[in-house]
PDB file of C-alpha atoms in Angstrom:
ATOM      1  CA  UNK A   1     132.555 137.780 165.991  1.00  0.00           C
ATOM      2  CA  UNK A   2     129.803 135.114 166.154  1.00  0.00           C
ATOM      3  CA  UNK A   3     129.930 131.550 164.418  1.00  0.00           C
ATOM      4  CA  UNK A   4     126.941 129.767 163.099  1.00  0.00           C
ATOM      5  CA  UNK A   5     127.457 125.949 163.444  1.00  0.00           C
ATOM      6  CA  UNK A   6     125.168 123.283 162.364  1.00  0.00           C
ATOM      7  CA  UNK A   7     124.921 120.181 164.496  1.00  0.00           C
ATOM      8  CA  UNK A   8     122.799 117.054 164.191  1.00  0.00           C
ATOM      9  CA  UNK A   9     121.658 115.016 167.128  1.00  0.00           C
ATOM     10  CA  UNK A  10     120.624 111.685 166.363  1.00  0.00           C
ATOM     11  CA  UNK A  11     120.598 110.328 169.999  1.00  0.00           C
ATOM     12  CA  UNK A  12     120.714 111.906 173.556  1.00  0.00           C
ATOM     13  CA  UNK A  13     120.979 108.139 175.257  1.00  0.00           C
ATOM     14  CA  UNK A  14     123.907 108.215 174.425  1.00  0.00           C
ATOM     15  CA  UNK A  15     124.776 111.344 173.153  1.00  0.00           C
ATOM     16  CA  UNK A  16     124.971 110.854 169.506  1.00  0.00           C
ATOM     17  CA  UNK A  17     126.428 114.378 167.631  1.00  0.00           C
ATOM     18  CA  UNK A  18     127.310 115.189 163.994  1.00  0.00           C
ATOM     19  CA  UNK A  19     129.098 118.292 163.224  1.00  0.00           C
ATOM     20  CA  UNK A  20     128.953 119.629 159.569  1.00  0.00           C
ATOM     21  CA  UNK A  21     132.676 121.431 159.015  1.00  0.00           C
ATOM     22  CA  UNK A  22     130.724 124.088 156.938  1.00  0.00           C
ATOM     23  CA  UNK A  23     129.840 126.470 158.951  1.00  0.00           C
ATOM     24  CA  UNK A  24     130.445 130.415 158.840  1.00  0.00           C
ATOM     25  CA  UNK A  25     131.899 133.121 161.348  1.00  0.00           C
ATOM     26  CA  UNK A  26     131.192 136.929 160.957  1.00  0.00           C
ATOM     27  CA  UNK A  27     133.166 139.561 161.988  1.00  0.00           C
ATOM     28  CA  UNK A  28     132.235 143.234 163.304  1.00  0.00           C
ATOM     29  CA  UNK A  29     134.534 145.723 161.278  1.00  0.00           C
ATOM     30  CA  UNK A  30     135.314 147.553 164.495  1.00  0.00           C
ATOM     31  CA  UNK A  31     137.321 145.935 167.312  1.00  0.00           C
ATOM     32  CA  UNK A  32     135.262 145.088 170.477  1.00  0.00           C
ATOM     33  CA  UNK A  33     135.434 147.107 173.248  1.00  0.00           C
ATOM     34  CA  UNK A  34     133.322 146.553 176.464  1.00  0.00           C
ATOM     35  CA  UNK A  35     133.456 150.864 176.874  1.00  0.00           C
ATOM     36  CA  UNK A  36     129.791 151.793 177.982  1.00  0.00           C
ATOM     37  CA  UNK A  37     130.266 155.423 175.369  1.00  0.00           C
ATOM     38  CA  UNK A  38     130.558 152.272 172.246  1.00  0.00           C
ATOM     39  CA  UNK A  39     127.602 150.443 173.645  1.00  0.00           C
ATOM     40  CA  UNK A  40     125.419 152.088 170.859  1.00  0.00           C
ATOM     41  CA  UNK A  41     128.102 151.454 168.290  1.00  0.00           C
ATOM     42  CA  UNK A  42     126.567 148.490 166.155  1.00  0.00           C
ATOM     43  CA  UNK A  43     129.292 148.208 164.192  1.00  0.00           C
ATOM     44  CA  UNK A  44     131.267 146.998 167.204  1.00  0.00           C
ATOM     45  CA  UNK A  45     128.326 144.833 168.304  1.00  0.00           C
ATOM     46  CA  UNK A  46     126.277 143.286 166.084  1.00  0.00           C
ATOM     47  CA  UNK A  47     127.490 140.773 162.870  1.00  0.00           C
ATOM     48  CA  UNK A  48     124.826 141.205 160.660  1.00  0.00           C
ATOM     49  CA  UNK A  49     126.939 141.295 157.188  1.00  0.00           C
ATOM     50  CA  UNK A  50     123.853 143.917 156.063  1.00  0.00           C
ATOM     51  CA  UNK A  51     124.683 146.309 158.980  1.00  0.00           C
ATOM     52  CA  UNK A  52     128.414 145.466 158.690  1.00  0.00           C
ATOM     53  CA  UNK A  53     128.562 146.598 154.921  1.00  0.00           C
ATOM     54  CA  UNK A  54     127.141 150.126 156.034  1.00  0.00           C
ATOM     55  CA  UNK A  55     130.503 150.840 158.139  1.00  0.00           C
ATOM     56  CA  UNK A  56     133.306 153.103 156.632  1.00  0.00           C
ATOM     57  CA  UNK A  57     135.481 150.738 157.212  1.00  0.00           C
ATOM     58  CA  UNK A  58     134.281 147.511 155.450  1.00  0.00           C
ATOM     59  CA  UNK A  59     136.091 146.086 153.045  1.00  0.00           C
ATOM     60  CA  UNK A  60     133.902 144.260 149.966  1.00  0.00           C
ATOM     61  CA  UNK A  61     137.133 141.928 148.852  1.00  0.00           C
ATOM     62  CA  UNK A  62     137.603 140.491 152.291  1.00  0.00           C
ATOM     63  CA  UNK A  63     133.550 140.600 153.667  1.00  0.00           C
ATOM     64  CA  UNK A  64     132.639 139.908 156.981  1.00  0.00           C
ATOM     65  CA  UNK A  65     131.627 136.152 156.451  1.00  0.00           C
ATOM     66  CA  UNK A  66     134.161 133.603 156.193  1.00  0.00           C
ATOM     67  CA  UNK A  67     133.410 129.345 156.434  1.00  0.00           C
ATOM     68  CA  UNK A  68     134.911 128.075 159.298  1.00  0.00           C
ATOM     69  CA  UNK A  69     137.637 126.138 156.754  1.00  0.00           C
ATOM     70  CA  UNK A  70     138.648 129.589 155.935  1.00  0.00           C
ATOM     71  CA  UNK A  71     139.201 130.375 159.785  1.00  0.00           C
ATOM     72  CA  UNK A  72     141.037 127.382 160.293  1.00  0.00           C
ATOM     73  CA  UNK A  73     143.257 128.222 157.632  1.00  0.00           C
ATOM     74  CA  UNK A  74     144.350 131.651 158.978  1.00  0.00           C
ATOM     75  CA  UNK A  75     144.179 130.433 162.484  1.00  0.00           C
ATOM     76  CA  UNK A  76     146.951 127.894 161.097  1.00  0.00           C
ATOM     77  CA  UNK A  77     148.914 129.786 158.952  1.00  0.00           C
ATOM     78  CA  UNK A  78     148.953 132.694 161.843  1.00  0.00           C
ATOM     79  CA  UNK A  79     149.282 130.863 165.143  1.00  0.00           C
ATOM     80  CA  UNK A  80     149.817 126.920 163.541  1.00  0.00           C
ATOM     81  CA  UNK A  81     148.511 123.586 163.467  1.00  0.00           C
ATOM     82  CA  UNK A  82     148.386 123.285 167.668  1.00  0.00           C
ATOM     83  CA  UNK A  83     146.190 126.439 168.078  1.00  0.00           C
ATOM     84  CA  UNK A  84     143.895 125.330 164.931  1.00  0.00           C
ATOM     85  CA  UNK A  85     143.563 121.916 166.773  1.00  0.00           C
ATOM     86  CA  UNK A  86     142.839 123.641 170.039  1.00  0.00           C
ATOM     87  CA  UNK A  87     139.772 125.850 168.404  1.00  0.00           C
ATOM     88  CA  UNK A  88     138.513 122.816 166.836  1.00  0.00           C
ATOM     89  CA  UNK A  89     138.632 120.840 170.205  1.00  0.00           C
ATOM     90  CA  UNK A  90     137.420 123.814 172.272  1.00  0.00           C
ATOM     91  CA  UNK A  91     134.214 124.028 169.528  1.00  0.00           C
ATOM     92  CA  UNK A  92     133.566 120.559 169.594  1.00  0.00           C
ATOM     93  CA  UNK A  93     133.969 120.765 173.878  1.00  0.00           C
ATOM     94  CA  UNK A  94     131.165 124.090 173.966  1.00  0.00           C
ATOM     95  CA  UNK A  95     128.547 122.168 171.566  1.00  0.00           C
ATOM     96  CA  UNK A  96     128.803 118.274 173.857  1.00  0.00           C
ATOM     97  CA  UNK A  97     128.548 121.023 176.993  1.00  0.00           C
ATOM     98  CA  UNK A  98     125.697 123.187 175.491  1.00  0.00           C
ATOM     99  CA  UNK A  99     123.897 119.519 174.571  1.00  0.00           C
ATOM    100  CA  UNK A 100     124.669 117.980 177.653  1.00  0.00           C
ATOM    101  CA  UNK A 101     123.362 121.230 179.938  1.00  0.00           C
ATOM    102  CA  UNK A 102     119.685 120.375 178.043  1.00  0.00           C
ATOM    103  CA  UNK A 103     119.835 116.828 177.850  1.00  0.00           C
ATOM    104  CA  UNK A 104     117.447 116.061 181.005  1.00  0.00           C
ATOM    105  CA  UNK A 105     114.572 118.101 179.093  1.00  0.00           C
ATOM    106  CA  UNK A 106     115.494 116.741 175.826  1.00  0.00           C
ATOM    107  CA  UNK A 107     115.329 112.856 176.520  1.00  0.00           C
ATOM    108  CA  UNK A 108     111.809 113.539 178.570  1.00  0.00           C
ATOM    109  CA  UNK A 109     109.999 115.366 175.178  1.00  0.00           C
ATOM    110  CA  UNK A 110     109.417 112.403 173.149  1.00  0.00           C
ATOM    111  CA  UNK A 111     108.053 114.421 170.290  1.00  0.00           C
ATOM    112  CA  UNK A 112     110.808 116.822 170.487  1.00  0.00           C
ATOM    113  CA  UNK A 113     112.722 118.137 166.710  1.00  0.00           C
ATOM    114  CA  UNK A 114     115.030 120.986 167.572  1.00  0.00           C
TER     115      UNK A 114
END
């Protein structure tokens, strides 16, 4: 699966960072396997809902595109409230890293709109 998150940077001195909650996740339709025979399997691979809906196996009631509300519902109601604060934190934890890891190039670029 793959999530699409939008984040807003206001500030880099000091890190300034809005999250919007609506974000999406898709999902492949087959389970991942790191086998080098399913390497050319796209449906294992690759989240694009138009090559998703092409697999045997996808179901049109349940898609392959959720909002990330809709993920932290089941992630409650399958594994509860600690684990669904735990993905939360652990998202929140990658984006600071993945802003922090560019910051030195970022704060230099005065003209810079990413």
């Amino acid at each position: 699966f793959d999530m699409r998150l939008y984040v807003l940077v206001t500030s880099y001195r000091p890190l300034r960072v809005y999250l919007y909650r609506s974000g999406f996740c898709r999902f492949c339709v087959e389970q991942y396997t790191s086998d080098v025979a399913e390497l050319d399997n796209i449906f294992v691979h690759l989240t694009n809902v138009a090559i998703q809906k092409q697999a045997e196996d996808y179901n049109d009631r349940h898609g392959g595109k959720w909002d990330v509300s809709d993920l932290m519902l089941f992630i409650e109601g399958t594994r509860g409230k600690a684990a669904r604060d735990k993905l939360a934190a652990d998202m929140e934890s990658v984006i600071v890293h993945s802003l922090k890891a560019v910051q030195p190039v970022m704060v230099n670029d005065k003209h810079c709109f990413e």
